[in-house]
Amino acid sequence: MHVQEWLETVPPIAIYALVGVVIGLESLGIPLPGEIILVSSALLASQHGDIDPFILGACASAGAIIGDSIGYAIGRKGGRPLLAWLGKKFPKHFSEGHIATAERSFQKWGMWAVFFGRFVALLRIFAGPLAGVLHMPYWKFLIANVFGGILWAGGTTAVIYYVGVVAESWLKRFSWLGLVAAVLIGVTSMLIVKRKAKKAQVAHREPEPVSAGE
């Protein structure tokens, strides 16, 4: 069943809970389609008055912030052994190359990597746990987490809802385009990160050159 068609059969309170839980679990470090669920729910809210976009955006923001915070705590406690375990369980998402790319971003940008990572599909999974593993000061992480979560979740909800209200009649016929657009954006960002991850993985495995005197 189409995601949005399925959501239409769910009561509003369940949709709020679903959005918050899925985004929270994704932010915690579990690969889930949080962005797709959020976009589909925002589109649904624009066409059905029973779903309040403000409550939807608040639930999405809360899920993002709480999930990232739990991921941070788990990462700080689990350390690098946790990343190694995740690499075995989710090799496509937590490969050495992906982790190396994310780690370089954190080392270069610090708390800004948490903030902007919210807008990149794959980095949303890494942000919380990796910030904990790298022992980023929690107050820095919290500031970036709160502002990034609110801007991404609330902003996405507002934009998609506004588009849905303005073009309601058009979206009723072609509502699947919104979902397709969200998927394409997510896939594109993931492919970019994946390409960088492969380069990082190759560089990580290349042996260091030995000097002539050794």
XYZ file of N, CA and C in Angstrom:
642
model
N 0.844 -1.197 0.000
C 0.000 0.000 0.000
C 0.877 1.245 0.000
N 0.450 2.273 -0.724
C 1.147 3.555 -0.758
C 1.266 4.097 0.664
N 2.403 4.696 0.993
C 2.627 5.188 2.355
C 1.529 6.158 2.772
N 1.203 7.104 1.881
C 0.210 8.109 2.240
C -1.191 7.499 2.337
N -1.507 6.545 1.481
C -2.805 5.876 1.560
C -2.934 5.128 2.888
N -1.835 4.537 3.323
C -1.857 3.829 4.604
C -2.041 4.806 5.755
N -1.360 5.969 5.674
C -1.468 6.955 6.737
C -2.893 7.496 6.866
N -3.628 7.522 5.762
C -5.000 8.019 5.790
C -5.916 7.133 6.635
N -5.526 5.896 6.848
C -6.349 4.973 7.643
C -5.997 5.040 9.127
N -4.981 5.826 9.474
C -4.499 5.894 10.859
C -5.043 7.148 11.531
N -5.530 7.072 12.780
C -6.016 8.263 13.492
C -4.889 9.263 13.736
N -5.224 10.570 13.825
C -4.203 11.618 13.980
C -3.215 11.375 15.111
N -3.702 10.968 16.296
C -2.788 10.785 17.431
C -1.758 9.692 17.147
N -2.182 8.684 16.378
C -1.251 7.611 16.020
C -0.210 8.114 15.023
N -0.617 9.026 14.136
C 0.324 9.604 13.171
C 1.363 10.453 13.893
N 0.925 11.264 14.866
C 1.876 12.055 15.655
C 2.895 11.138 16.327
N 2.383 10.065 16.937
C 3.265 9.130 17.634
C 4.189 8.414 16.657
N 3.646 8.010 15.504
C 4.446 7.304 14.500
C 5.599 8.171 14.012
N 5.299 9.432 13.677
C 6.334 10.350 13.198
C 7.409 10.556 14.260
N 6.989 10.807 15.491
C 7.958 11.032 16.560
C 8.836 9.820 16.826
N 8.222 8.629 16.848
C 8.973 7.403 17.150
C 9.933 7.047 16.021
N 9.452 7.091 14.765
C 10.309 6.725 13.628
C 11.493 7.678 13.515
N 11.238 8.984 13.606
C 12.329 9.958 13.524
C 13.261 9.814 14.722
N 12.696 9.527 15.893
C 13.527 9.330 17.074
C 14.448 8.134 16.938
N 13.913 7.024 16.439
C 14.731 5.822 16.252
C 15.792 6.042 15.174
N 15.427 6.766 14.115
C 16.410 7.067 13.069
C 17.536 7.926 13.635
N 17.176 8.929 14.428
C 18.174 9.813 15.025
C 19.036 9.072 16.035
N 18.459 8.064 16.662
C 19.186 7.263 17.648
C 20.288 6.431 16.994
N 20.116 6.125 15.709
C 21.140 5.359 14.996
C 20.603 4.157 14.250
N 19.264 4.016 14.185
C 18.652 2.890 13.481
C 18.208 3.350 12.092
N 18.667 2.702 11.024
C 18.312 3.131 9.663
C 16.818 2.963 9.379
N 16.060 4.062 9.442
C 14.622 4.058 9.156
C 14.283 5.243 8.244
N 13.186 5.166 7.474
C 12.826 6.248 6.528
C 12.108 7.399 7.211
N 12.769 8.064 8.146
C 12.140 9.149 8.883
C 11.682 10.286 7.998
N 12.510 10.666 7.025
C 12.172 11.781 6.144
C 10.948 11.463 5.294
N 10.856 10.232 4.809
C 9.715 9.836 3.986
C 8.424 9.875 4.801
N 8.474 9.369 6.028
C 7.298 9.386 6.899
C 6.881 10.819 7.204
N 7.850 11.701 7.465
C 7.551 13.091 7.791
C 6.915 13.807 6.610
N 7.497 13.649 5.422
C 6.969 14.308 4.225
C 5.560 13.802 3.916
N 5.362 12.499 3.991
C 4.047 11.918 3.709
C 3.002 12.418 4.715
N 3.395 12.521 5.983
C 2.466 12.983 7.016
C 2.126 14.461 6.834
N 3.128 15.266 6.457
C 2.881 16.690 6.226
C 1.957 16.896 5.029
N 2.135 16.106 3.986
C 1.247 16.169 2.829
C -0.179 15.784 3.236
N -0.278 14.761 4.058
C -1.581 14.298 4.521
C -2.254 15.384 5.361
N -1.473 16.080 6.204
C -2.017 17.147 7.046
C -2.564 18.294 6.203
N -1.932 18.546 5.051
C -2.381 19.643 4.183
C -3.712 19.330 3.515
N -4.082 18.061 3.482
C -5.313 17.651 2.798
C -6.406 17.225 3.765
N -6.067 17.041 5.046
C -7.036 16.601 6.052
C -6.916 17.487 7.284
N -8.006 18.167 7.627
C -7.981 19.105 8.743
C -7.827 18.467 10.101
N -7.985 17.139 10.188
C -7.876 16.473 11.481
C -6.442 16.453 12.012
N -5.469 16.579 11.120
C -4.064 16.519 11.515
C -3.526 17.939 11.642
N -3.099 18.298 12.831
C -2.581 19.639 13.105
C -1.098 19.702 12.726
N -0.723 20.570 11.771
C 0.684 20.633 11.344
C 1.625 21.098 12.455
N 1.123 21.921 13.371
C 1.962 22.392 14.477
C 2.296 21.236 15.429
N 1.292 20.425 15.728
C 1.545 19.264 16.593
C 2.453 18.271 15.870
N 2.217 18.095 14.569
C 3.039 17.186 13.776
C 4.499 17.631 13.780
N 4.731 18.928 13.520
C 6.095 19.459 13.529
C 6.734 19.357 14.905
N 5.927 19.588 15.960
C 6.455 19.498 17.331
C 6.852 18.066 17.667
N 6.025 17.096 17.252
C 6.347 15.688 17.513
C 7.593 15.262 16.744
N 7.703 15.719 15.506
C 8.876 15.387 14.694
C 10.140 15.993 15.308
N 10.046 17.247 15.748
C 11.197 17.917 16.373
C 11.586 17.231 17.670
N 10.579 16.885 18.480
C 10.860 16.203 19.748
C 11.523 14.859 19.502
N 11.012 14.109 18.517
C 11.612 12.819 18.196
C 13.057 12.957 17.765
N 13.334 13.977 16.930
C 14.697 14.201 16.446
C 15.641 14.551 17.595
N 15.206 15.448 18.475
C 16.063 15.908 19.576
C 16.294 14.799 20.603
N 15.210 14.136 20.997
C 15.325 13.068 22.004
C 16.125 11.894 21.458
N 15.839 11.502 20.211
C 16.564 10.390 19.603
C 18.053 10.650 19.504
N 18.414 11.858 19.065
C 19.828 12.213 18.976
C 20.494 12.202 20.347
N 19.782 12.682 21.359
C 20.345 12.730 22.714
C 20.587 11.323 23.260
N 19.628 10.413 23.006
C 19.816 9.021 23.438
C 20.984 8.397 22.686
N 21.059 8.689 21.368
C 22.173 8.179 20.573
C 23.509 8.688 21.096
N 23.541 9.956 21.509
C 24.764 10.529 22.090
C 25.171 9.776 23.353
N 24.195 9.526 24.231
C 24.484 8.826 25.490
C 24.988 7.403 25.219
N 24.364 6.729 24.265
C 24.785 5.364 23.922
C 26.195 5.375 23.333
N 26.453 6.337 22.439
C 27.774 6.433 21.825
C 28.859 6.750 22.839
N 28.546 7.624 23.777
C 29.544 7.991 24.789
C 29.874 6.815 25.693
N 28.861 6.005 25.992
C 29.080 4.849 26.863
C 29.707 3.682 26.099
N 29.253 3.466 24.871
C 29.726 2.315 24.099
C 31.080 2.514 23.452
N 31.408 3.773 23.105
C 32.701 4.056 22.479
C 32.857 3.391 21.115
N 34.117 3.230 20.707
C 34.399 2.656 19.391
C 33.977 1.195 19.246
N 33.988 0.396 20.321
C 33.443 -0.961 20.177
C 31.997 -0.962 19.680
N 31.249 0.078 20.051
C 29.870 0.189 19.582
C 29.837 0.379 18.069
N 30.727 1.232 17.541
C 30.778 1.444 16.094
C 31.158 0.165 15.366
N 32.073 -0.590 15.951
C 32.474 -1.866 15.345
C 31.303 -2.845 15.331
N 30.520 -2.859 16.412
C 29.352 -3.738 16.483
C 28.294 -3.325 15.475
N 28.070 -2.006 15.357
C 27.099 -1.497 14.381
C 27.545 -1.811 12.956
N 28.868 -1.772 12.730
C 29.400 -2.092 11.407
C 29.089 -3.523 11.006
N 29.062 -4.434 11.994
C 28.746 -5.834 11.710
C 27.245 -6.024 11.484
N 26.451 -5.285 12.258
C 24.998 -5.424 12.158
C 24.431 -4.695 10.938
N 24.964 -3.492 10.654
C 24.475 -2.684 9.538
C 25.657 -2.268 8.652
N 26.253 -3.222 7.931
C 27.456 -2.921 7.137
C 27.246 -1.872 6.060
N 26.045 -1.762 5.525
C 25.786 -0.782 4.471
C 25.738 0.639 5.014
N 25.372 0.788 6.263
C 25.230 2.117 6.859
C 26.407 2.495 7.752
N 27.011 1.518 8.417
C 28.085 1.807 9.359
C 29.404 1.169 8.910
N 29.683 1.250 7.613
C 30.949 0.722 7.105
C 32.104 1.600 7.576
N 33.327 1.106 7.437
C 34.508 1.873 7.855
C 34.588 3.193 7.089
N 34.236 3.145 5.801
C 34.294 4.360 4.994
C 33.298 5.402 5.443
N 32.068 4.979 5.744
C 31.048 5.914 6.206
C 31.441 6.538 7.531
N 31.949 5.708 8.428
C 32.352 6.208 9.738
C 33.519 7.180 9.605
N 34.474 6.846 8.733
C 35.633 7.724 8.530
C 35.199 9.074 7.975
N 34.257 9.064 7.020
C 33.765 10.317 6.445
C 33.063 11.161 7.497
N 32.196 10.532 8.273
C 31.477 11.253 9.323
C 32.430 11.781 10.384
N 33.435 10.979 10.739
C 34.383 11.396 11.769
C 35.198 12.602 11.321
N 35.603 12.598 10.044
C 36.350 13.764 9.532
C 35.477 15.012 9.557
N 34.192 14.850 9.246
C 33.276 15.991 9.287
C 33.172 16.542 10.701
N 33.124 15.655 11.686
C 33.037 16.102 13.072
C 34.318 16.795 13.507
N 35.450 16.248 13.101
C 36.731 16.839 13.491
C 36.926 18.211 12.844
N 36.377 18.385 11.647
C 36.553 19.643 10.924
C 35.550 20.700 11.342
N 34.282 20.287 11.530
C 33.221 21.248 11.760
C 32.686 21.256 13.187
N 33.024 20.249 13.982
C 32.570 20.225 15.368
C 31.057 20.168 15.482
N 30.470 21.065 16.292
C 29.033 21.053 16.534
C 28.223 21.359 15.273
N 28.841 22.043 14.300
C 28.138 22.329 13.052
C 27.870 21.054 12.261
N 28.701 20.025 12.476
C 28.462 18.743 11.798
C 27.174 18.118 12.304
N 26.865 18.323 13.588
C 25.608 17.818 14.150
C 24.437 18.591 13.557
N 24.605 19.917 13.459
C 23.528 20.769 12.951
C 23.213 20.457 11.490
N 24.245 20.519 10.624
C 24.009 20.306 9.196
C 23.805 18.823 8.870
N 24.324 17.930 9.725
C 24.124 16.504 9.501
C 22.658 16.114 9.551
N 21.860 16.910 10.229
C 20.428 16.653 10.303
C 19.766 16.683 8.926
N 20.345 17.425 7.989
C 19.733 17.598 6.674
C 20.239 16.574 5.648
N 21.146 15.692 6.053
C 21.674 14.664 5.156
C 21.220 13.308 5.671
N 20.567 12.541 4.793
C 19.915 11.286 5.211
C 20.826 10.378 6.033
N 22.005 10.066 5.521
C 22.873 9.111 6.198
C 23.488 9.687 7.464
N 23.855 10.972 7.425
C 24.489 11.589 8.595
C 23.528 11.724 9.769
N 22.222 11.736 9.502
C 21.260 11.786 10.605
C 21.417 10.574 11.508
N 21.792 9.441 10.917
C 21.965 8.219 11.702
C 23.228 8.288 12.548
N 24.272 8.950 12.021
C 25.577 8.984 12.688
C 25.676 10.039 13.789
N 24.982 11.157 13.606
C 25.244 12.359 14.411
C 25.291 12.095 15.911
N 24.219 11.535 16.465
C 24.182 11.323 17.907
C 25.222 10.357 18.426
N 25.232 9.107 17.937
C 26.215 8.146 18.444
C 27.662 8.589 18.249
N 27.977 9.149 17.083
C 29.369 9.520 16.811
C 29.807 10.692 17.680
N 28.908 11.643 17.912
C 29.245 12.763 18.799
C 29.565 12.250 20.194
N 28.847 11.219 20.634
C 29.130 10.626 21.944
C 30.440 9.883 21.958
N 30.707 9.122 20.900
C 31.962 8.371 20.808
C 33.153 9.323 20.835
N 33.041 10.457 20.140
C 34.136 11.428 20.069
C 34.173 12.344 21.283
N 33.283 12.125 22.238
C 33.236 12.908 23.486
C 33.088 14.400 23.225
N 32.233 14.751 22.271
C 31.916 16.161 22.078
C 31.234 16.676 23.346
N 31.592 17.855 23.847
C 30.917 18.388 25.043
C 29.405 18.404 24.843
N 28.691 17.922 25.834
C 27.254 17.742 25.649
C 26.534 19.059 25.382
N 26.980 20.146 26.018
C 26.280 21.411 25.817
C 26.382 21.876 24.371
N 27.532 21.619 23.727
C 27.668 21.956 22.318
C 26.761 21.072 21.460
N 26.783 19.784 21.790
C 25.938 18.847 21.050
C 24.471 19.220 21.212
N 24.064 19.564 22.423
C 22.661 19.863 22.691
C 22.191 21.085 21.908
N 23.018 22.130 21.862
C 22.643 23.343 21.117
C 22.436 23.019 19.641
N 23.423 22.317 19.047
C 23.326 21.967 17.629
C 22.168 21.002 17.388
N 21.954 20.081 18.329
C 20.893 19.096 18.201
C 19.515 19.757 18.225
N 19.301 20.665 19.173
C 17.999 21.325 19.314
C 17.689 22.189 18.095
N 18.636 23.054 17.730
C 18.380 23.950 16.597
C 18.277 23.177 15.279
N 19.141 22.184 15.097
C 19.089 21.375 13.881
C 17.813 20.579 13.791
N 17.394 19.985 14.915
C 16.172 19.182 14.931
C 14.937 20.012 14.645
N 14.848 21.182 15.272
C 13.684 22.046 15.065
C 13.648 22.582 13.640
N 14.803 23.022 13.136
C 14.839 23.592 11.785
C 14.523 22.545 10.729
N 15.093 21.328 10.889
C 14.847 20.277 9.895
C 13.414 19.753 9.985
N 13.011 19.306 11.172
C 11.686 18.701 11.327
C 10.571 19.733 11.165
N 10.698 20.847 11.883
C 9.674 21.885 11.788
C 9.653 22.538 10.414
N 10.843 22.786 9.874
C 10.921 23.421 8.555
C 10.372 22.537 7.449
N 10.713 21.260 7.500
C 10.203 20.317 6.496
C 8.687 20.227 6.570
N 8.162 20.135 7.778
C 6.705 20.065 7.953
C 6.030 21.316 7.403
N 6.576 22.494 7.737
C 5.971 23.751 7.298
C 5.987 23.890 5.779
N 7.138 23.585 5.169
C 7.265 23.747 3.713
C 6.331 22.796 2.971
N 6.357 21.521 3.351
C 5.513 20.531 2.673
C 4.035 20.833 2.900
N 3.682 21.242 4.114
C 2.287 21.574 4.416
C 1.837 22.779 3.578
N 2.673 23.808 3.492
C 2.325 25.008 2.731
C 2.141 24.671 1.255
N 3.051 23.858 0.717
C 2.927 23.440 -0.683
C 1.626 22.659 -0.890
N 1.304 21.806 0.069
C 0.088 21.016 -0.044
C -1.168 21.865 -0.011
N -1.191 22.910 0.831
C -2.358 23.789 0.926
C -2.520 24.605 -0.353
N -1.405 25.143 -0.859
C -1.461 25.980 -2.053
C -1.876 25.181 -3.281
N -1.385 23.961 -3.370
C -1.654 23.148 -4.559
C -2.477 21.905 -4.209
N -3.472 22.080 -3.338
C -4.231 20.926 -2.850
C -4.886 20.133 -3.980
N -5.541 20.822 -4.892
C -6.234 20.113 -5.965
C -5.266 19.343 -6.851
N -4.086 19.940 -7.063
C -3.081 19.275 -7.898
C -2.487 18.073 -7.176
N -2.245 18.244 -5.882
C -1.631 17.175 -5.114
C -2.571 15.988 -4.918
N -3.873 16.229 -4.962
C -4.809 15.121 -4.819
C -4.689 14.143 -5.976
N -4.301 14.673 -7.123
C -4.131 13.814 -8.286
C -2.723 13.257 -8.370
N -1.746 14.050 -7.920
C -0.348 13.633 -8.078
C 0.407 13.693 -6.749
N -0.238 13.277 -5.669
C 0.392 13.358 -4.348
C 1.648 12.502 -4.254
N 1.734 11.481 -5.090
C 2.909 10.615 -5.052
C 4.173 11.348 -5.451
N 4.042 12.478 -6.178
C 5.233 13.220 -6.587
C 5.985 13.779 -5.384
N 5.230 14.183 -4.350
C 5.896 14.672 -3.146
C 6.756 13.599 -2.519
N 6.228 12.389 -2.464
C 6.977 11.270 -1.898
C 8.183 10.941 -2.766
N 7.979 10.950 -4.095
C 9.084 10.671 -5.014
C 10.186 11.710 -4.841
N 9.792 12.990 -4.711
C 10.783 14.052 -4.529
C 11.583 13.832 -3.257
N 10.890 13.448 -2.181
C 11.583 13.199 -0.909
C 12.554 12.043 -1.037
N 12.124 10.988 -1.723
C 13.002 9.832 -1.910
C 14.228 10.214 -2.730
N 14.007 10.982 -3.809
C 15.126 11.388 -4.663
C 16.128 12.241 -3.903
N 15.622 13.160 -3.071
C 16.517 14.000 -2.272
C 17.317 13.134 -1.304
N 16.628 12.205 -0.654
C 17.312 11.329 0.292
C 18.342 10.444 -0.370
N 17.968 9.864 -1.535
C 18.886 8.977 -2.251
C 20.093 9.746 -2.760
N 19.854 10.955 -3.303
C 20.957 11.769 -3.819
C 21.964 12.098 -2.726
N 21.453 12.548 -1.578
C 22.359 12.882 -0.471
C 23.106 11.648 0.009
N 22.429 10.502 0.014
C 23.070 9.267 0.468
C 24.166 8.830 -0.502
N 23.901 8.996 -1.819
C 24.901 8.615 -2.816
C 26.152 9.493 -2.716
N 25.932 10.780 -2.435
C 27.068 11.693 -2.282
C 27.926 11.265 -1.098
N 27.261 10.987 0.026
C 27.994 10.553 1.219
C 28.667 9.211 0.979
N 27.968 8.317 0.263
C 28.520 6.989 -0.005
C 29.767 7.090 -0.870
N 29.756 8.006 -1.849
C 30.918 8.188 -2.713
C 32.114 8.697 -1.919
N 31.847 9.655 -1.041
C 32.926 10.170 -0.195
C 33.425 9.084 0.753
N 32.493 8.260 1.220
C 32.870 7.182 2.148
C 33.789 6.175 1.477
N 33.512 5.859 0.206
C 34.358 4.918 -0.517
C 35.771 5.466 -0.668
N 35.880 6.758 -0.996
C 37.195 7.385 -1.115
C 37.936 7.341 0.212
N 37.181 7.626 1.285
C 37.807 7.605 2.616
C 38.257 6.204 2.988
N 37.459 5.197 2.593
C 37.805 3.818 2.918
C 39.060 3.386 2.180
N 39.197 3.805 0.906
C 40.386 3.482 0.128
C 41.609 4.139 0.743
N 41.439 5.425 1.111
C 42.560 6.147 1.717
C 42.954 5.540 3.052
N 41.944 5.046 3.779
C 42.208 4.448 5.096
C 42.990 3.146 4.972
N 42.790 2.417 3.884
C 43.433 1.117 3.715
C 44.782 1.210 3.012
N 45.081 2.354 2.390
C 46.367 2.490 1.704
C 47.485 2.513 2.716
N 48.547 1.711 2.545
C 49.653 1.706 3.495
C 50.473 2.983 3.386
N 51.012 3.409 4.498
C 51.840 4.613 4.502
C 53.151 4.332 3.808
N 53.648 5.296 3.008
C 54.899 5.066 2.281
C 56.089 4.926 3.234
N 56.971 4.016 2.916
C 58.149 3.772 3.742
C 59.309 4.592 3.181
N 59.995 5.324 4.048
C 61.102 6.149 3.602
C 62.288 5.271 3.173
N 63.155 5.832 2.337
C 64.274 5.083 1.776
C 65.257 4.647 2.854
N 65.318 5.386 3.955
C 66.299 5.082 4.993
C 65.883 3.941 5.894
N 64.604 3.520 5.801
C 64.143 2.461 6.710
C 64.313 1.096 6.084
